[in-house]
Short mmCIF file of C-alpha atoms in Angstrom, two decimals:
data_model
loop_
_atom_site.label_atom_id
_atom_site.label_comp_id
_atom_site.label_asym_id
_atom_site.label_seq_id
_atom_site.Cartn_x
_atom_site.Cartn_y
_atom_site.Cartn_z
CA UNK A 29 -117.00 -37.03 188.55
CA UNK A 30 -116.82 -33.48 187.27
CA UNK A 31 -116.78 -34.21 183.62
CA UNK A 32 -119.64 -36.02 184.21
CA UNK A 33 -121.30 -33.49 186.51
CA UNK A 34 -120.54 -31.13 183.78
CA UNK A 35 -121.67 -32.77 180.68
CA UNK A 36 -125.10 -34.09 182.58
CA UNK A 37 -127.98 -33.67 180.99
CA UNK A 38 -126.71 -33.04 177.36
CA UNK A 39 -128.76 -34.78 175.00
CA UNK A 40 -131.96 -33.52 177.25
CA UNK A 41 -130.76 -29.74 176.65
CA UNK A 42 -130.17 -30.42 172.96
CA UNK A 43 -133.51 -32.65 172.32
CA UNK A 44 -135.39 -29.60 174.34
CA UNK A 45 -133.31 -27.36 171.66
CA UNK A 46 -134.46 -29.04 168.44
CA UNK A 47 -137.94 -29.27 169.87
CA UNK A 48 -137.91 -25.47 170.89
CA UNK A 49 -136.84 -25.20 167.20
CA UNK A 50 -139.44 -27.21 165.92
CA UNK A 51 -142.24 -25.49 167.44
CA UNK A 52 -141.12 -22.37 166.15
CA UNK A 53 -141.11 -23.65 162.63
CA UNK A 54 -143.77 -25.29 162.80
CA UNK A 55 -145.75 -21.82 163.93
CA UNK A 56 -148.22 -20.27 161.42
CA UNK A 57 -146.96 -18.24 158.54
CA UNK A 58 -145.84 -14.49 159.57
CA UNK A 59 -148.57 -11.99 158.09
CA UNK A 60 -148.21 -10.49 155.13
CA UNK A 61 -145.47 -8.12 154.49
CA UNK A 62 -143.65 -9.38 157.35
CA UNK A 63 -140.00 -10.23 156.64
CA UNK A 64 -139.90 -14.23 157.06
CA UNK A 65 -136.99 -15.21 159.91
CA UNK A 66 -133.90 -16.90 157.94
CA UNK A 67 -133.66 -20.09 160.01
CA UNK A 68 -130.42 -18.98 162.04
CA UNK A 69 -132.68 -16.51 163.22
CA UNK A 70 -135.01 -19.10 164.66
CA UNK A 71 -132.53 -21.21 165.86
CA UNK A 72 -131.23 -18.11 167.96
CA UNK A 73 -134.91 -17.26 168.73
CA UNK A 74 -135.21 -20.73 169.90
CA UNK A 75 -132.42 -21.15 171.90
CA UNK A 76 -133.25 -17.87 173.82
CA UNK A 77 -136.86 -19.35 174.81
CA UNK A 78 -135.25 -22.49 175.97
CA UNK A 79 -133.17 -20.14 178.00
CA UNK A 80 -135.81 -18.30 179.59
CA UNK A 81 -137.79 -21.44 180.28
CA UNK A 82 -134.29 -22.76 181.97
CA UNK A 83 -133.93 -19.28 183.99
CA UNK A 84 -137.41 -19.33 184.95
CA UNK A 85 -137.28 -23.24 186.46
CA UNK A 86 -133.92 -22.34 188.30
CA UNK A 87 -135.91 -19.29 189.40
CA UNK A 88 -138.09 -21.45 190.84
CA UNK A 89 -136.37 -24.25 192.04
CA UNK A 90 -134.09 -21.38 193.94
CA UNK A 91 -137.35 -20.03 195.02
CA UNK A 92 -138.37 -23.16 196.85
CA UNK A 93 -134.74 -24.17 198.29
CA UNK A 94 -135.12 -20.88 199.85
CA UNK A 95 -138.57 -21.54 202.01
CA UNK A 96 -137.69 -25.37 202.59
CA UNK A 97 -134.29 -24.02 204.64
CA UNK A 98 -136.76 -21.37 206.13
CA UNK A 99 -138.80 -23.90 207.26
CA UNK A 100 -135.76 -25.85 208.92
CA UNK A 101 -134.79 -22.83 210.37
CA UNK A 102 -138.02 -21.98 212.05
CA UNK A 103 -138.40 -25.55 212.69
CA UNK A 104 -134.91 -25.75 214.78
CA UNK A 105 -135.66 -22.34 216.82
CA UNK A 106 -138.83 -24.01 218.10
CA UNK A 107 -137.28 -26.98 219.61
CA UNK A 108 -134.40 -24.73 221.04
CA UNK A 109 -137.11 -22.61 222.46
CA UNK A 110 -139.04 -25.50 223.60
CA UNK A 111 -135.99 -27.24 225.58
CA UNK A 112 -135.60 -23.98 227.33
CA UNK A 113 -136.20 -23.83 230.83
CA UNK A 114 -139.10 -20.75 231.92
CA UNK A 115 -135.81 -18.79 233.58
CA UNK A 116 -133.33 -19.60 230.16
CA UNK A 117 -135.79 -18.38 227.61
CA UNK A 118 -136.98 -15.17 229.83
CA UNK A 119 -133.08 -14.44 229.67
CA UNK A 120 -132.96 -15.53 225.95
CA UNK A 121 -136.09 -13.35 224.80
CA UNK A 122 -134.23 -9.78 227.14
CA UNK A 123 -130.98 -10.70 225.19
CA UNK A 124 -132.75 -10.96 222.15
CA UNK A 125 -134.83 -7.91 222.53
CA UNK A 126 -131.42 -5.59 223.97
CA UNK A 127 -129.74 -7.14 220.37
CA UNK A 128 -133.04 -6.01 217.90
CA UNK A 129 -132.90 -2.48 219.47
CA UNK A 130 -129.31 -2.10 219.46
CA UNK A 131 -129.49 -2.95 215.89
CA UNK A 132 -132.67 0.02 215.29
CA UNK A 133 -130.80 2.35 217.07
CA UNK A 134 -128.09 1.91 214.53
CA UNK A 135 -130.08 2.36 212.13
CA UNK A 136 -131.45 5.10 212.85
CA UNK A 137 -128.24 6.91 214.10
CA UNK A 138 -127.30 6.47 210.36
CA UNK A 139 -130.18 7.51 209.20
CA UNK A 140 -129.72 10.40 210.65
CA UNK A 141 -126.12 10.76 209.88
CA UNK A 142 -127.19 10.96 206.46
CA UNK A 143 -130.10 13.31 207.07
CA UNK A 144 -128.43 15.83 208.84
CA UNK A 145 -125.62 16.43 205.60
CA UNK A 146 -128.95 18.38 203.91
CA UNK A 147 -128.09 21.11 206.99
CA UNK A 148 -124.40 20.26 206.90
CA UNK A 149 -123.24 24.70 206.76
CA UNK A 150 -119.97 23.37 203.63
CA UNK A 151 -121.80 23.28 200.23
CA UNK A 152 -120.48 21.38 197.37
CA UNK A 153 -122.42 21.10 193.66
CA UNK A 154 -121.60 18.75 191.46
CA UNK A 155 -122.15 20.35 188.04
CA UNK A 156 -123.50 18.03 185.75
CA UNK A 157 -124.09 19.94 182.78
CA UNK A 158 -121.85 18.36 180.02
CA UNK A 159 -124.12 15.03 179.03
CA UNK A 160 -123.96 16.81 175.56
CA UNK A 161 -120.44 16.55 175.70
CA UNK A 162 -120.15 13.10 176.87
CA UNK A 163 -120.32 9.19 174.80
CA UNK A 164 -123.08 7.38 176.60
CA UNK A 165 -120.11 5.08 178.40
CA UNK A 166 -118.63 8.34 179.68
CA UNK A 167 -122.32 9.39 181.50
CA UNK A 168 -122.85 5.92 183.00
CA UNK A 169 -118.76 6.36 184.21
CA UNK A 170 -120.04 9.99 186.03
CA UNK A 171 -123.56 8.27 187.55
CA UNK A 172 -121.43 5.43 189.03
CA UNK A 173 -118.75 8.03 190.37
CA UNK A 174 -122.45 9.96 191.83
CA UNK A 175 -122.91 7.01 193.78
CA UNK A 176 -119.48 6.72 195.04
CA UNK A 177 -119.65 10.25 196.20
CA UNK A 178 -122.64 10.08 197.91
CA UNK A 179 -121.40 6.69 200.08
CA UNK A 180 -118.21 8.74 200.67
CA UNK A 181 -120.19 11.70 201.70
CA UNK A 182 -122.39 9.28 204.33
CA UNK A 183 -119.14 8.01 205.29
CA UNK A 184 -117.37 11.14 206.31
CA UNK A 185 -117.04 12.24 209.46
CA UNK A 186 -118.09 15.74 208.70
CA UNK A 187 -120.38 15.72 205.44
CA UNK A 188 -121.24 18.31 203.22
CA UNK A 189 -124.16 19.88 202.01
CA UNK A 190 -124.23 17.83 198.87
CA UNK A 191 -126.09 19.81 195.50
CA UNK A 192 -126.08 18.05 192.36
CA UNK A 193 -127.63 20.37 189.30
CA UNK A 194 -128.37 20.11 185.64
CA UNK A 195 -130.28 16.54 186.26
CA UNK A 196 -132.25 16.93 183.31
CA UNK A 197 -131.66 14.69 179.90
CA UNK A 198 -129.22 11.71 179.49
CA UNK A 199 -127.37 12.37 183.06
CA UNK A 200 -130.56 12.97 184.66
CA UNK A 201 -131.86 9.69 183.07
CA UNK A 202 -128.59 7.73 183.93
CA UNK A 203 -128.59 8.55 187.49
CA UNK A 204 -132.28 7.67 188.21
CA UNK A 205 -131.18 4.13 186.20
CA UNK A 206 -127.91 3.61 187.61
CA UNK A 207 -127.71 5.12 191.00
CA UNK A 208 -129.20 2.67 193.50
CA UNK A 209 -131.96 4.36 195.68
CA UNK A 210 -131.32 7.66 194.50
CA UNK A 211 -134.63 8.97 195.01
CA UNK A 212 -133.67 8.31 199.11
CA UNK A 213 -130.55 10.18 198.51
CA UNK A 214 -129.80 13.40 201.06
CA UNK A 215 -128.80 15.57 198.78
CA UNK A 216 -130.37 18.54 197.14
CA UNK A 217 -131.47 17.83 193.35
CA UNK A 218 -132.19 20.37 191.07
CA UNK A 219 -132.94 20.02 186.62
CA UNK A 220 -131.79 23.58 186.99
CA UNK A 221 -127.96 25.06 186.79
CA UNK A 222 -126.18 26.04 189.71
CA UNK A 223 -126.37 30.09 188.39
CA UNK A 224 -130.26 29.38 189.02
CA UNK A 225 -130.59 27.76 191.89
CA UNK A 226 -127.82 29.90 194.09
CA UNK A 227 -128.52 32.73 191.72
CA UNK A 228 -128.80 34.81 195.49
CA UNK A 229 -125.04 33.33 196.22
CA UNK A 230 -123.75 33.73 193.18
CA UNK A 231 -120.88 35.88 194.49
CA UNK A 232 -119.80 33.15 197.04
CA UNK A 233 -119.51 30.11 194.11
CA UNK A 234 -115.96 29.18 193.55
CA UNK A 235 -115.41 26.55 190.85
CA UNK A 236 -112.60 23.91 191.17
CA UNK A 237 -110.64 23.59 188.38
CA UNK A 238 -107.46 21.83 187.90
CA UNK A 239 -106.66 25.42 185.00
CA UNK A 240 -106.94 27.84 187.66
CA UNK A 241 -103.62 29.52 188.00
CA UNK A 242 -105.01 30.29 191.53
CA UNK A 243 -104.40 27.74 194.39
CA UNK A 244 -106.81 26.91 197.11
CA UNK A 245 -105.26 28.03 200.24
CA UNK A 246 -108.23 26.10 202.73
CA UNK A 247 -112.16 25.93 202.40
CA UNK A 248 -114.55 28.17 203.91
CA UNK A 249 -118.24 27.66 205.01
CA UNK A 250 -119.21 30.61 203.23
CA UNK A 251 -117.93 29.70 200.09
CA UNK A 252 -119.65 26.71 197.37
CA UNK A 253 -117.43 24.79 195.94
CA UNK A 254 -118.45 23.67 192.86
CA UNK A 255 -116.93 20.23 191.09
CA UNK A 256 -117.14 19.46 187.23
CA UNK A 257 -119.19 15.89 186.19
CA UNK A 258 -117.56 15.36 183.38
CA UNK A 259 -115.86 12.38 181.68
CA UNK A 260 -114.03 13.07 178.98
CA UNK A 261 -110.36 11.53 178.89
CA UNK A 262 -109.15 15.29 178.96
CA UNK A 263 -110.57 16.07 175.65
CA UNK A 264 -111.70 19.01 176.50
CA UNK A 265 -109.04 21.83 177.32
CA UNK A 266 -109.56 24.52 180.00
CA UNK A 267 -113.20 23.93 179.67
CA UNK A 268 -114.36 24.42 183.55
CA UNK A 269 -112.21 27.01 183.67
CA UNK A 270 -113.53 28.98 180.58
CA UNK A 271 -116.65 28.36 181.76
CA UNK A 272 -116.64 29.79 185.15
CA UNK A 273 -114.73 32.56 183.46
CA UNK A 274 -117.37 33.41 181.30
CA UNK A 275 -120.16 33.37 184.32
CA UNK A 276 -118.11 35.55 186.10
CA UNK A 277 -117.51 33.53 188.94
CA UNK A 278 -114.26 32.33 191.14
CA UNK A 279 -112.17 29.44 190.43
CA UNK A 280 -109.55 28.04 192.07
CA UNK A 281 -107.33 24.85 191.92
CA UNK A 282 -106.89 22.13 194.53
CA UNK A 283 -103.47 21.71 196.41
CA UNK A 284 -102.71 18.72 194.96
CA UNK A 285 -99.09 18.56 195.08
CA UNK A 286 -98.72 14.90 197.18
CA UNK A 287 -101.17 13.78 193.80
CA UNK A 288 -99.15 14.57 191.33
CA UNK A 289 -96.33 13.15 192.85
CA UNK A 290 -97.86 9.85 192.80
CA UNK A 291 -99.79 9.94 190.11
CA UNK A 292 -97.70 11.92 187.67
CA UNK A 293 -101.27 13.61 186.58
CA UNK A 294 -103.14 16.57 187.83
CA UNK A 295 -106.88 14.84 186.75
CA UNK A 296 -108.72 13.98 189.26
CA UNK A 297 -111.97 11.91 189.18
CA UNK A 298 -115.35 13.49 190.95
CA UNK A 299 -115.28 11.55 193.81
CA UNK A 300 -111.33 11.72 194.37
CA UNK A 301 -112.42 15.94 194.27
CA UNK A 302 -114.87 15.41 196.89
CA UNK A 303 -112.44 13.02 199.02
CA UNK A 304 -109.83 15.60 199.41
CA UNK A 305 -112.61 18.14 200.66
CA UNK A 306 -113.57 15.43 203.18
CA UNK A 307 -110.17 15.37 204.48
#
C-alpha cells in the first residue's frame, strides 16, 4: 500500500514533465543577442514551472479543504445550538462570553506587559555596529539572537528598557527581514550610535565586555549597560573592550564564574548577556 501510495501518479508527473519541456522548446526563438538556453537549462526551467503549477494546485486544493471543514464546523455549532433548550443556550452564550473576555483581557495584560518595558527605569543597548565586520551568515545569526532577546525580554518578570542602535545597512536590513513583527517591537530603535543618542548620559554607559579586567559587582538603574551584536567566532580580540576604551567610557565584565565552569568558555551569546541581567 505505501509503495504504491508513493509511486502514484508517476507516469502523469513525468508525461506533464516532457510536455512542460516541450512547450518550452517549442517557444519562439530568444531575440537577438540573447544567449540561447543549453537544453539542461530548459529541462531545469521546465521542471521548476511544473513545480509551481504543482504548488499552486496544492495551494488550492489546501485552500478549499480548509473552508469545506469550516463549513462542517459552522454547520455542527448550529445544530448544537439548535437542540439547546432557551435556559441551556442563555447559560452557553454567558459562558461563552466570560471565556472571549477572559481571553482579551489576556491579551491585553500582555500587551501591556510589553508596553510598559519602553518606561522600564534598567536600560540595556544592544550595539549593533559591527555588520562591516561580520559574513552575511554571522548578521542573520545576531537578527535571530534580536528576536530571542526581545521574547526573553517580554518574558521577564522585570524587563528592561530595551535600545538597540546602529540599525542602519546590512543589520538594519536583516532585522527588518528576519525579525518577525519587528516594526511592533517595544523597544527603542535608533540608525544612530549609542554616543549619539545618550550623548547627555554618556558618563553613566558602561559596556560589558568579557576583556574588562573589572568585574561587575551588581547593576544599577542609573547605569546603561551596553551589550556587543557581534558574531564573529572570537575573531576579533579585545575589540569591545578597545572600543569602549577609546570612547572613553566604562566597561566592566559579567560575574560569570558558574559559566565557565560549565561551559569551559567565557563567550557568551547576546541573548545569554541579556538573560543573566534578567536574573
Amino acid at each position: 500500500g505505501a509503495g504504491a501510495g508513493a509511486g502514484g501518479g508517476g507516469a502523469e508527473e513525468d508525461e506533464e514533465d516532457a510536455a512542460a519541456a516541450g512547450d518550452i522548446t517549442a517557444k519562439e526563438a530568444p531575440p537577438a543577442g540573447a544567449v540561447p538556453m543549453s537544453k539542461n537549462a530548459q529541462k531545469r526551467a521546465a521542471k521548476h514551472e511544473v513545480w509551481e503549477r504543482r504548488k499552486a494546485a496544492q495551494k488550492a486544493n489546501e485552500k478549499a479543504t480548509k473552508a469545506a471543514r469550516g463549513e462542517e464546523v459552522r454547520a455542527a455549532h448550529k445544530q448544537k445550538l439548535d437542540a439547546m433548550s432557551e435556559e441551556e443556550r442563555a447559560k452557553y452564550d454567558e459562558e461563552r462570553s466570560a471565556v472571549k473576555s477572559a481571553r482579551m483581557k489576556g491579551a491585553e495584560d500582555a500587551k501591556a506587559k510589553k508596553k510598559s518595558a519602553l518606561t522600564a527605569p534598567n536600560n540595556v543597548v544592544l550595539d549593533l555596529e559591527f555588520s562591516h565586520l561580520m559574513q552575511e551568515k554571522e548578521i542573520r545569526s545576531m537578527a535571530k539572537q534580536l528576536s530571542f532577546c526581545y521574547a526573553q525580554n517580554c518574558r521577564a518578570a522585570v524587563p528592561v528598557r530595551l535600545h538597540l542602535t546602529g540599525l542602519d545597512g546590512a543589520m538594519g536590513d536583516a532585522v527588518k527581514k528576519s525579525c518577525s513583527g519587528f516594526e511592533h517591537w517595544a523597544v527603542i530603535c535608533a540608525e544612530e550610535t549609542y554616543l549619539a543618542t545618550l550623548a547627555e548620559r554618556k558618563k553613566d554607559l558602561v559596556y560589558l565586555t568579557a576583556d574588562s579586567e573589572h568585574e561587575l559587582a551588581d547593576f544599577r538603574e542609573e547605569d546603561i549597560y551596553i551589550i556587543g551584536g557581534i558574531v564573529d567566532r572570537n575573531r576579533y580580540k579585545n575589540l569591545t573592550l578597545d572600543k569602549a576604551n577609546e570612547q572613553g567610557i566604562r566597561h566592566a565584565r559579567l560575574p560569570i564564574r558558574d559559566h565557565l565552569k560549565m561551559t569551559g568558555t567565557h563567550i557568551l551569546t547576546v541573548n545569554q548577556t541579556l538573560d543573566i541581567i534578567h536574573a
